[in-house]
CSV table of N, CA and C in Angstrom, one decimal:
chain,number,residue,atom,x,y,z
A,1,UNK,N,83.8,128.3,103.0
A,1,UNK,CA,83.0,127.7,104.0
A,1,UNK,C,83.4,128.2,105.3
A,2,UNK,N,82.2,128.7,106.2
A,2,UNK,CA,82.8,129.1,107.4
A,2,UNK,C,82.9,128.1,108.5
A,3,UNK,N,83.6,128.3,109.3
A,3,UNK,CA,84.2,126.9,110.6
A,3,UNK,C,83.3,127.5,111.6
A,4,UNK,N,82.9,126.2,112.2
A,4,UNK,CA,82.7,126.4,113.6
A,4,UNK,C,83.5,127.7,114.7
A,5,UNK,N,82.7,128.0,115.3
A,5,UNK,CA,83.4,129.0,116.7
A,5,UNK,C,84.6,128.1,117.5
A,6,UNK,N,85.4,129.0,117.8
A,6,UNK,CA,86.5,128.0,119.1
A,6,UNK,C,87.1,129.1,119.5
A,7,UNK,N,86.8,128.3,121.1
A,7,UNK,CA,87.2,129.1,122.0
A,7,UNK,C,88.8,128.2,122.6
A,8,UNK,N,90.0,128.5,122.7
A,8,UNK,CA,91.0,128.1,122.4
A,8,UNK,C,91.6,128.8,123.4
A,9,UNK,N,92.4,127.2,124.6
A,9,UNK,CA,93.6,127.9,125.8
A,9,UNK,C,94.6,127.1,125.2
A,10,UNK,N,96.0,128.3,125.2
A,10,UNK,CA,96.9,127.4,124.8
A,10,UNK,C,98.0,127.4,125.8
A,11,UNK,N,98.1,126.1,126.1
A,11,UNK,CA,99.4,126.3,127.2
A,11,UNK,C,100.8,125.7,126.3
A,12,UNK,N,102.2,126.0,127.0
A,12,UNK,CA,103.6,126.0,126.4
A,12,UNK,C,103.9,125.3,127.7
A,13,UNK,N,103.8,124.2,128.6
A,13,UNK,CA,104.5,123.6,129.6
A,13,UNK,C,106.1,123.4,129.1
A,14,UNK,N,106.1,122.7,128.4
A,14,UNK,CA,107.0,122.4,127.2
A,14,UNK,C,107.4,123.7,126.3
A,15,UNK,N,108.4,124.6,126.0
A,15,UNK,CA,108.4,125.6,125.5
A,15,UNK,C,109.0,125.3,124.2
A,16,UNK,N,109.6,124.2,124.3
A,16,UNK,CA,110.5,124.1,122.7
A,16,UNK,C,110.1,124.0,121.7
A,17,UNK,N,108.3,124.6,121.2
A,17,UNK,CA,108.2,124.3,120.0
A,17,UNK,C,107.0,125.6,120.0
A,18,UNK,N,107.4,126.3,121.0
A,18,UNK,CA,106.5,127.8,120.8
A,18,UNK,C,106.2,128.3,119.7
A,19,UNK,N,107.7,128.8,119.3
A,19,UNK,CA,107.6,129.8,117.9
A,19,UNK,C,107.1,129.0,117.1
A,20,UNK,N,107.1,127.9,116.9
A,20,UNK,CA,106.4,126.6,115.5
A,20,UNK,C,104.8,126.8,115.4
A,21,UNK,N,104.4,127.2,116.9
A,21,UNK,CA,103.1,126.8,117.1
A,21,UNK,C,102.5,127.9,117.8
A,22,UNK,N,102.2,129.3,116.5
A,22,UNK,CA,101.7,130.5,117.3
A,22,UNK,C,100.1,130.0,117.1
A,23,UNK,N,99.3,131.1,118.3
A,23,UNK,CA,98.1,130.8,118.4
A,23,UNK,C,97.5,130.6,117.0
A,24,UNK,N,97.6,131.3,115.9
A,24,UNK,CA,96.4,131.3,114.6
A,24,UNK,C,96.5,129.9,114.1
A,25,UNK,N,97.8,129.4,114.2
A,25,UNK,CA,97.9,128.0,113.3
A,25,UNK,C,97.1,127.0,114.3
A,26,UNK,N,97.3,127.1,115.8
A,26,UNK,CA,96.6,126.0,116.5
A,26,UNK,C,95.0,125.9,115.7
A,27,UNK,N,94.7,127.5,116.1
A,27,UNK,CA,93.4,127.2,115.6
A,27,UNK,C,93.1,126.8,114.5
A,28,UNK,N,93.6,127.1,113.4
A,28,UNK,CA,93.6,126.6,111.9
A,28,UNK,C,93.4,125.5,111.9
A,29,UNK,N,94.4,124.7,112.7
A,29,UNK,CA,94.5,123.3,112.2
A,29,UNK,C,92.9,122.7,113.5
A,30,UNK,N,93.0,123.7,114.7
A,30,UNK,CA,91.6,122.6,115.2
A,30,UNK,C,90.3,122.5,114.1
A,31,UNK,N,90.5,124.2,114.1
A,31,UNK,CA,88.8,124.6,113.7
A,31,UNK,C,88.9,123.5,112.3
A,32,UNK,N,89.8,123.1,111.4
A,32,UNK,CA,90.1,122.9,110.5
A,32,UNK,C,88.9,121.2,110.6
A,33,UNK,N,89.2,120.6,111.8
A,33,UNK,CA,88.6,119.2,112.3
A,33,UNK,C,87.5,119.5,112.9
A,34,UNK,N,87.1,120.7,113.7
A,34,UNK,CA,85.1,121.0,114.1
A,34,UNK,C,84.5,121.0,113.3
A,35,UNK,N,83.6,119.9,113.8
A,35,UNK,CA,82.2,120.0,112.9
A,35,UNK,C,81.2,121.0,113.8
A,36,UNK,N,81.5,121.4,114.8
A,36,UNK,CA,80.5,122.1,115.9
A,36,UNK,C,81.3,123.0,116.5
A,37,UNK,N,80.7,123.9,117.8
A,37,UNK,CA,81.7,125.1,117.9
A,37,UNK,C,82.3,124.3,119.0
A,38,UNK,N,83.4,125.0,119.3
A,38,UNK,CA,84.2,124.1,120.6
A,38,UNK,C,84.6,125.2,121.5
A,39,UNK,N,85.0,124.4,122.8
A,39,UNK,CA,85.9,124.8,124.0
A,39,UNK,C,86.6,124.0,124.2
A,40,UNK,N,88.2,124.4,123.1
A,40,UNK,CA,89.3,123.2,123.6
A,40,UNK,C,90.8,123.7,124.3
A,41,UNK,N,90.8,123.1,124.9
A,41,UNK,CA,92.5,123.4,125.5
A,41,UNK,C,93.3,122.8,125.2
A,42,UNK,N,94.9,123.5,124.4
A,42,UNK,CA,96.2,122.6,124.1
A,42,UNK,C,96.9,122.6,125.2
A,43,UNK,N,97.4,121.8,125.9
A,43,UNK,CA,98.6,122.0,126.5
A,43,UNK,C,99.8,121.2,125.7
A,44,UNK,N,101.1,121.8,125.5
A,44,UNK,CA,101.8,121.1,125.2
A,44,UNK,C,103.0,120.4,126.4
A,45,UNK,N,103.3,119.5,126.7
A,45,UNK,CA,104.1,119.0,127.4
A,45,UNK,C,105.6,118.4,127.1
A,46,UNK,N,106.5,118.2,128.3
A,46,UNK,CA,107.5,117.4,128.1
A,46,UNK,C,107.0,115.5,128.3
A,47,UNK,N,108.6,114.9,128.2
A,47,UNK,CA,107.7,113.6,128.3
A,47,UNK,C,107.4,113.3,129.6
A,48,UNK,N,108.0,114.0,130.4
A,48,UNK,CA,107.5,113.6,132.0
A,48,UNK,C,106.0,113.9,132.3
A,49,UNK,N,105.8,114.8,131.9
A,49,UNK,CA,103.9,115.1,132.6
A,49,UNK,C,103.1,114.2,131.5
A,50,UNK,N,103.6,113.9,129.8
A,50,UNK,CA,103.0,113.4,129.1
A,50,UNK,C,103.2,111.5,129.6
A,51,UNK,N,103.7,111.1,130.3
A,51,UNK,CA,104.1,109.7,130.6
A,51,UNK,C,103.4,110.0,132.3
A,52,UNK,N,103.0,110.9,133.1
A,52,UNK,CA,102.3,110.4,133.8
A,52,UNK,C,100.7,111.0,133.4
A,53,UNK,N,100.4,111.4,132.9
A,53,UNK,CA,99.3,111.9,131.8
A,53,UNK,C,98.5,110.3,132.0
A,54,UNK,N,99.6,110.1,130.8
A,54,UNK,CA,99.1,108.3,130.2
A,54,UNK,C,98.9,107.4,131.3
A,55,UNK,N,99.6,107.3,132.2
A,55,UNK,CA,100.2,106.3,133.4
A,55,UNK,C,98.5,106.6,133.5
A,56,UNK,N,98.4,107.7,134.8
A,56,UNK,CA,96.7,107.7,135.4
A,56,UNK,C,96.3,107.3,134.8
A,57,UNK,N,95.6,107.9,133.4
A,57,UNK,CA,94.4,107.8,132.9
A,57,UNK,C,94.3,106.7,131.6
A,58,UNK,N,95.2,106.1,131.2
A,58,UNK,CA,95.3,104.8,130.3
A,58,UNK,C,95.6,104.0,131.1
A,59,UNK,N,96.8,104.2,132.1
A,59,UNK,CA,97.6,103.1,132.5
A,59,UNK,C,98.1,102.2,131.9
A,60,UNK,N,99.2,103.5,131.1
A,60,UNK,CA,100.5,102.8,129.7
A,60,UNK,C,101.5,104.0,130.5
A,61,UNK,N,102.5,103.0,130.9
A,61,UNK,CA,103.7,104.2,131.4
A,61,UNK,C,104.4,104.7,130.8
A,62,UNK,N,104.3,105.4,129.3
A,62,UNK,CA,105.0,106.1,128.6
A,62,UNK,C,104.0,107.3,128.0
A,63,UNK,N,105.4,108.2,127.6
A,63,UNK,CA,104.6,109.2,126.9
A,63,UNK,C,104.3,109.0,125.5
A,64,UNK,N,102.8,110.0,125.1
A,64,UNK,CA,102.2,109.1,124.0
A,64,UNK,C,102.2,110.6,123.1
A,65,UNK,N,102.1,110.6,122.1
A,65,UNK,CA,102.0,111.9,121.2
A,65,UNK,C,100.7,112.9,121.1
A,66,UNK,N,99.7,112.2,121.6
A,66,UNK,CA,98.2,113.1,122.3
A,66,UNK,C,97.3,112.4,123.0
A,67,UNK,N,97.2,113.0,124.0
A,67,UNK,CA,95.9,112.4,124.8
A,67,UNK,C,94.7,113.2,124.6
A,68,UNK,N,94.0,112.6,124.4
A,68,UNK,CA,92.4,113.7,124.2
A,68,UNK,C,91.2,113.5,125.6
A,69,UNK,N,91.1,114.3,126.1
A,69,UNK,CA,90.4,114.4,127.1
A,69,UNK,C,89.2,115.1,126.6
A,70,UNK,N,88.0,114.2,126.5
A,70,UNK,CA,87.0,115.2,126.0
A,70,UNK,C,85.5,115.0,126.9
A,71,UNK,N,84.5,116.1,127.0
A,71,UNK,CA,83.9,116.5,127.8
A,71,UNK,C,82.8,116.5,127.5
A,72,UNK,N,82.5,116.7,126.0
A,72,UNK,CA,80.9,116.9,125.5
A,72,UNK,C,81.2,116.3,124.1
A,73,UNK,N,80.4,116.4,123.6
A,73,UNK,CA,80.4,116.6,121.9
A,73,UNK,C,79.8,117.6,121.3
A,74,UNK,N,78.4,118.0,121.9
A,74,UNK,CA,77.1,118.8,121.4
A,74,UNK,C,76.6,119.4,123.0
A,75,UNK,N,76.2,120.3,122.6
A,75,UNK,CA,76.1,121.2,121.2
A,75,UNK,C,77.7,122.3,120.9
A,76,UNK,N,78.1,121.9,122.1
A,76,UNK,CA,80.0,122.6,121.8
A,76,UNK,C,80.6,121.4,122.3
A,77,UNK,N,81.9,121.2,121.7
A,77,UNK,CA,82.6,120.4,121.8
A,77,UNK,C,83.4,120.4,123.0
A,78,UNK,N,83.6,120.1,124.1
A,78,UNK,CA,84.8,120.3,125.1
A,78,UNK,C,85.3,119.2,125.4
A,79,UNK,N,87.0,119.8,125.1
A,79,UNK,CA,88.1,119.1,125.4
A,79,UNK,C,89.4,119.5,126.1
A,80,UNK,N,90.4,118.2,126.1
A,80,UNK,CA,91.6,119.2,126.4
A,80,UNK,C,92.7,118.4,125.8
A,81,UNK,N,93.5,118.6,124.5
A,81,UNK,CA,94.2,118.1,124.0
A,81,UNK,C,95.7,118.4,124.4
A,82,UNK,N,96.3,117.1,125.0
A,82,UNK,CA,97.7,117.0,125.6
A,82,UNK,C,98.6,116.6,124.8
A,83,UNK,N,99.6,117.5,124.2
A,83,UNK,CA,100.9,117.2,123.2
A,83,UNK,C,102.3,117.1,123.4
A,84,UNK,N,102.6,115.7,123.6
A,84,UNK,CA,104.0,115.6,123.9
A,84,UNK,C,105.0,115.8,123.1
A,85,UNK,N,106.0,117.2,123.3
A,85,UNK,CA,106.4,117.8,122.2
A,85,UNK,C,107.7,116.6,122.1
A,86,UNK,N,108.3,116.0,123.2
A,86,UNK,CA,109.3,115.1,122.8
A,86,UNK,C,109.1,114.4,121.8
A,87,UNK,N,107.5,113.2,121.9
A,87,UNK,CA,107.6,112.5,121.1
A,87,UNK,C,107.0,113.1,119.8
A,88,UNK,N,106.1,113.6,119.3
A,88,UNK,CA,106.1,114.6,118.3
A,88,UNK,C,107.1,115.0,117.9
A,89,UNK,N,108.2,115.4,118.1
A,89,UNK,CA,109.3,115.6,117.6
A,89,UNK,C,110.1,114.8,117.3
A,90,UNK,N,110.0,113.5,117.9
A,90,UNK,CA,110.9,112.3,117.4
A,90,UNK,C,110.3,111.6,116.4
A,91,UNK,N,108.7,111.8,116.4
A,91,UNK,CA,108.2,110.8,115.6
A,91,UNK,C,108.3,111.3,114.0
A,92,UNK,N,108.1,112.7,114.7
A,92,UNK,CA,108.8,113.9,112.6
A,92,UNK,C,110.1,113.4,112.2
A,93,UNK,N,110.7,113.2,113.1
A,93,UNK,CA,112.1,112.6,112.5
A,93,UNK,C,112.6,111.8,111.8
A,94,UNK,N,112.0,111.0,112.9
A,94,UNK,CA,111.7,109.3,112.5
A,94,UNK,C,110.9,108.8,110.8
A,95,UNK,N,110.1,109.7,111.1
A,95,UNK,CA,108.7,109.6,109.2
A,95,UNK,C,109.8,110.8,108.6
A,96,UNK,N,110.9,111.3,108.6
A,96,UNK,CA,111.2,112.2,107.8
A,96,UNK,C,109.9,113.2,107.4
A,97,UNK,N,109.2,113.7,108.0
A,97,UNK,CA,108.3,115.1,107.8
A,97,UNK,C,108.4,115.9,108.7
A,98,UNK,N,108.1,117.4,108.1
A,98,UNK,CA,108.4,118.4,108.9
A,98,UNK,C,107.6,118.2,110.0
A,99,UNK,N,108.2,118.8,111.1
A,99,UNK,CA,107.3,118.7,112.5
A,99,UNK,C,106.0,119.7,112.7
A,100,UNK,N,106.2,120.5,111.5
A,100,UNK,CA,104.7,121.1,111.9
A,100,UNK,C,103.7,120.6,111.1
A,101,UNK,N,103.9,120.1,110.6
A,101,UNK,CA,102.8,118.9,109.4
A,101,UNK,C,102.8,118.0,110.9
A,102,UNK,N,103.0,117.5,111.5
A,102,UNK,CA,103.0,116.4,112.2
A,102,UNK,C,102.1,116.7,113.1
A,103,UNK,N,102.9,117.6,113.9
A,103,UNK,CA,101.8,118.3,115.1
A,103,UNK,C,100.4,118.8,114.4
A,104,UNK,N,100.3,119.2,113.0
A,104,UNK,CA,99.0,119.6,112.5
A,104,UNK,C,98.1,118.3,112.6
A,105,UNK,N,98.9,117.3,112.1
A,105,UNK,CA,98.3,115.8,111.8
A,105,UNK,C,97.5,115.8,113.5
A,106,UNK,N,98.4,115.5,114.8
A,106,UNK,CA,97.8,115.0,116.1
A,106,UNK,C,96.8,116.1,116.6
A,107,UNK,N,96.9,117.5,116.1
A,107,UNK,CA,96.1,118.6,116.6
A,107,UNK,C,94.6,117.7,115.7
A,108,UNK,N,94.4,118.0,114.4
A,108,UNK,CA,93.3,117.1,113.8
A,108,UNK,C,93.0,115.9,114.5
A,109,UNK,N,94.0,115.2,114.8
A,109,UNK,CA,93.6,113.7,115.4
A,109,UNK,C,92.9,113.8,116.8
A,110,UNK,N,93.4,114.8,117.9
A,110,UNK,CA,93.1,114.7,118.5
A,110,UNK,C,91.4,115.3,118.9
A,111,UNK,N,91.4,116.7,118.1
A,111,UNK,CA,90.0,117.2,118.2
A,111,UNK,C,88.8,116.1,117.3
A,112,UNK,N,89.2,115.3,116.0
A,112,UNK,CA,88.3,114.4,116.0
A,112,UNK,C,88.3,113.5,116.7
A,113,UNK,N,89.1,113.0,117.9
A,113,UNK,CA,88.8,112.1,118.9
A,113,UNK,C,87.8,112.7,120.0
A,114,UNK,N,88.0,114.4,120.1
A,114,UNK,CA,87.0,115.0,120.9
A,114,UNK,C,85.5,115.2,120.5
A,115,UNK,N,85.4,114.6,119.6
A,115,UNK,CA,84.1,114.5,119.0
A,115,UNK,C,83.6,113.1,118.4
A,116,UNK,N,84.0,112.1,119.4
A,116,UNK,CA,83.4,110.8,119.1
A,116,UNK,C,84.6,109.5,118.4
A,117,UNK,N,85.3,110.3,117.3
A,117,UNK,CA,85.6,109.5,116.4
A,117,UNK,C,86.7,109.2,117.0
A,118,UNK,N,87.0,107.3,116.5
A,118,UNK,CA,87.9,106.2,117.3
A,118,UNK,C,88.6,105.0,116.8
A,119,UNK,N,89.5,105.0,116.8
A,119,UNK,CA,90.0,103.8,116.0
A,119,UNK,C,90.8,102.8,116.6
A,120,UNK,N,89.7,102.5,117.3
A,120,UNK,CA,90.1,100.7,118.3
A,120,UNK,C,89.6,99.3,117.2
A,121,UNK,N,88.6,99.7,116.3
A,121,UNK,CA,88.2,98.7,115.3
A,121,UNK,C,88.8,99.3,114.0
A,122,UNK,N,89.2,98.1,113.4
A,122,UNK,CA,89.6,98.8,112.7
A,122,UNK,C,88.3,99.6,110.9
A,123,UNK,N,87.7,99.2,111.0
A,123,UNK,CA,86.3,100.3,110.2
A,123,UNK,C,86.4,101.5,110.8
A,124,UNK,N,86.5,101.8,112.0
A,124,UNK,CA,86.5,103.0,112.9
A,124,UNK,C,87.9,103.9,112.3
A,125,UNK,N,88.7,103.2,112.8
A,125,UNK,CA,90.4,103.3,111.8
A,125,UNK,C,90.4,103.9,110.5
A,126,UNK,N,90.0,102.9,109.5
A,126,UNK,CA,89.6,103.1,108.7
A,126,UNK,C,88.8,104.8,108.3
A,127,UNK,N,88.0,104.7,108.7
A,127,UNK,CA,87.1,106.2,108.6
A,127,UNK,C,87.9,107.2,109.6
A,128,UNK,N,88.5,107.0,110.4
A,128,UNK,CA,88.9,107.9,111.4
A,128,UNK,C,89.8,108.6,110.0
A,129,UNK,N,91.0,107.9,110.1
A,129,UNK,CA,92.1,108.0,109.0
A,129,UNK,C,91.5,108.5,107.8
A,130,UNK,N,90.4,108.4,107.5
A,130,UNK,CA,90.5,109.0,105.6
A,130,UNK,C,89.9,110.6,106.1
A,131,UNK,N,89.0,110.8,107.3
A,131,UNK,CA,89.0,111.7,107.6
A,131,UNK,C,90.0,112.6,107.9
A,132,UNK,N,91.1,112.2,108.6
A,132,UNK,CA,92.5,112.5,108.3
A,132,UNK,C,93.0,113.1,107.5
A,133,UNK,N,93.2,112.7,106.8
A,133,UNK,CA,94.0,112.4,105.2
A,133,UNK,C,93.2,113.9,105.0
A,134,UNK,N,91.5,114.0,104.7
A,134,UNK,CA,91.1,114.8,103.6
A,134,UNK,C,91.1,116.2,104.6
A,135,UNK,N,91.4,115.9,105.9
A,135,UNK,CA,90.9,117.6,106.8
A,135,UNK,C,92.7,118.1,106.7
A,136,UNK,N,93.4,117.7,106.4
A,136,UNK,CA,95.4,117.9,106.2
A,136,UNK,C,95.3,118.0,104.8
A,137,UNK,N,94.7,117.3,103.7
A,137,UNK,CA,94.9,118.1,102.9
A,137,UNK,C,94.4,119.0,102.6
A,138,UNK,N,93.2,119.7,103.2
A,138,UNK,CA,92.8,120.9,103.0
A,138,UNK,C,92.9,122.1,103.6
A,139,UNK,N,94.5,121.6,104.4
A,139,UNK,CA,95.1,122.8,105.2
A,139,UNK,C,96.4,122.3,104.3
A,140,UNK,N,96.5,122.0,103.0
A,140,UNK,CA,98.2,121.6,102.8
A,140,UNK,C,99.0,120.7,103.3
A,141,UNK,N,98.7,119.7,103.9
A,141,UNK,CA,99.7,118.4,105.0
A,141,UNK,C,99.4,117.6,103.9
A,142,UNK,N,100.7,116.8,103.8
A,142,UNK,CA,100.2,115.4,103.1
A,142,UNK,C,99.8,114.4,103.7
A,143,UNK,N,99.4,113.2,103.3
A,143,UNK,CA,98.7,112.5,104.2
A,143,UNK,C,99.6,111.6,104.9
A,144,UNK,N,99.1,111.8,106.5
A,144,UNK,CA,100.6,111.1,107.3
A,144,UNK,C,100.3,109.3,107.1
A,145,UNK,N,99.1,108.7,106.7
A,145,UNK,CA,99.5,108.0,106.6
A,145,UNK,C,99.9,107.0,105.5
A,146,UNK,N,100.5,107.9,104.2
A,146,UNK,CA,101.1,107.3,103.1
A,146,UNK,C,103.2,106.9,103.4
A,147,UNK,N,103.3,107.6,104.4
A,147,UNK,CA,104.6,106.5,105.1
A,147,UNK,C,104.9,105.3,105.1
């Protein structure tokens, strides 16, 4: 089956998880979640820019494991997904799974947030997550949320 187009910036603000996370895999795992073509941008961060990230634009003063900043849906998707490599890294630890399954998990989570899908109710949850589950295993991740 062929994927949507993506057009893909990747920023390393945060450098400590470069070599984990060369360009082909970013894309893997976005295009893996487009239903449409996209224009997305990763940055990955420390927890300082990712905790005032959140502060402005949630207004939660901590850093969160992705913010999704998104711009359109259709007919291309634009976004800009923000990855706090601290907590991503703590949170693999913590669930015992590897950290690149993990980051694969919030890269998916975050581009289907750039395209509508929300899990403030939980039916939304509900579907957000099984969509989850089946776009990770069809890149090899187990499903993060059988922890």
């Amino acid at each position: 089956m062929s994927r949507p187009e993506l057009s893909l910036s990747l920023q390393f603000a945060d450098p400590r998880h470069r070599t984990l996370l060369p360009r082909h895999k970013v894309q893997r795992y976005i295009r893996a979640a487009l239903e449409l073509p996209g224009e997305i941008a990763v940055r990955i961060v420390d927890a300082e820019e990712g905790r005032a990230l959140n502060r402005e634009y949630r207004g939660k003063d901590y850093a969160t494991n992705v913010l999704t900043f998104d711009y359109a849906h259709e007919p291309v998707v634009g976004a800009d997904l923000v990855i706090c490599a601290e907590v991503v890294e703590r949170e693999a630890t913590e669930m015992g799974i590897p950290l690149l399954d993990h980051y694969a998990h919030m890269l998916v989570h975050g581009t289907l947030h750039a395209q509508g899908y929300d899990h403030e109710e939980d039916d939304e949850a509900a579907c957000m997550e099984a969509r989850e589950t089946e776009i990770l295993a069809g890149l090899g991740v187990p499903d993060p949320y059988a922890h």
